[in-house]
Amino acid sequence: MTHALIVDDDADSASTLKALIAGEGLTVAVVHSLRDARRQIALQQPDIVLLDLQLPDGSGMDLFSDPGLLAESEVVLITGHEIGR
């Protein structure tokens, strides 16, 4: 079964995304920090990661600093913040 990981510090957004994704038949894990994302990925490699850019303990982009961490995952960057203005 396809597994998704949501990394988002906004609990409401994460909950909504989880419901939408689970409704499509995927298994879903939700974490709210980079630290917890690394732990969850070590437990179960996700097929897809919805990754917030601004997290309490750094940028979502920091997960790319470990080349093997997301090598087997598709990554979708998400943010609720304006970029480039």
XYZ file of C-alpha atoms in Angstrom:
85
model
C 0.000 0.000 0.000
C 1.245 3.490 -0.794
C 2.407 5.414 2.261
C 2.363 9.205 2.648
C 4.111 11.373 5.217
C 2.833 14.853 6.028
C 5.376 17.169 7.650
C 3.512 20.317 8.702
C 3.482 22.273 11.963
C -0.051 23.557 11.340
C -2.211 20.894 12.995
C -5.403 21.924 11.166
C -3.749 21.804 7.737
C -2.095 18.480 8.515
C -5.380 17.000 9.702
C -7.199 18.125 6.557
C -4.455 16.763 4.294
C -4.446 13.481 6.197
C -8.195 13.036 5.723
C -7.963 13.790 1.995
C -5.046 11.423 1.433
C -6.464 8.607 3.567
C -9.700 8.952 1.591
C -7.718 7.971 -1.510
C -6.662 4.709 0.128
C -3.123 5.613 1.195
C -1.705 5.067 4.656
C -0.704 8.374 6.249
C 1.625 9.491 9.027
C 1.702 13.073 10.304
C 4.579 14.808 12.069
C 5.081 18.437 13.033
C 8.874 18.910 13.064
C 12.047 17.980 11.188
C 13.200 15.839 14.102
C 10.003 13.815 14.058
C 10.109 13.569 10.251
C 13.560 11.975 10.397
C 12.330 9.484 13.009
C 9.217 8.606 11.020
C 11.184 8.134 7.791
C 13.542 5.769 9.637
C 10.526 3.748 10.807
C 8.733 3.624 7.449
C 10.043 5.006 4.158
C 7.220 7.045 2.602
C 6.335 6.869 -1.079
C 5.326 10.531 -0.997
C 6.139 13.358 1.411
C 4.115 16.564 1.711
C 6.727 18.830 3.228
C 6.123 22.257 4.761
C 8.953 24.713 4.179
C 8.737 26.519 7.516
C 8.871 24.261 10.560
C 9.590 25.070 14.201
C 13.048 23.477 14.094
C 14.162 24.630 10.627
C 13.357 24.596 6.950
C 11.761 21.596 5.319
C 14.587 21.853 2.791
C 16.934 20.642 5.557
C 15.675 17.088 4.955
C 17.499 17.162 1.618
C 20.864 17.565 3.386
C 20.935 13.789 3.943
C 21.092 12.447 0.366
C 19.688 9.009 1.192
C 16.842 10.109 3.449
C 14.322 10.950 0.716
C 15.960 9.090 -2.182
C 13.028 6.688 -2.539
C 10.296 9.286 -1.979
C 8.456 11.776 -4.139
C 8.400 15.154 -2.369
C 5.802 17.908 -2.664
C 6.764 21.199 -1.022
C 3.911 23.036 0.695
C 3.722 26.301 2.580
C 1.151 28.725 3.878
C 3.618 31.599 3.690
C 4.131 34.006 0.819
C 7.264 33.376 -1.181
C 9.105 35.916 -3.274
C 7.321 39.143 -2.406
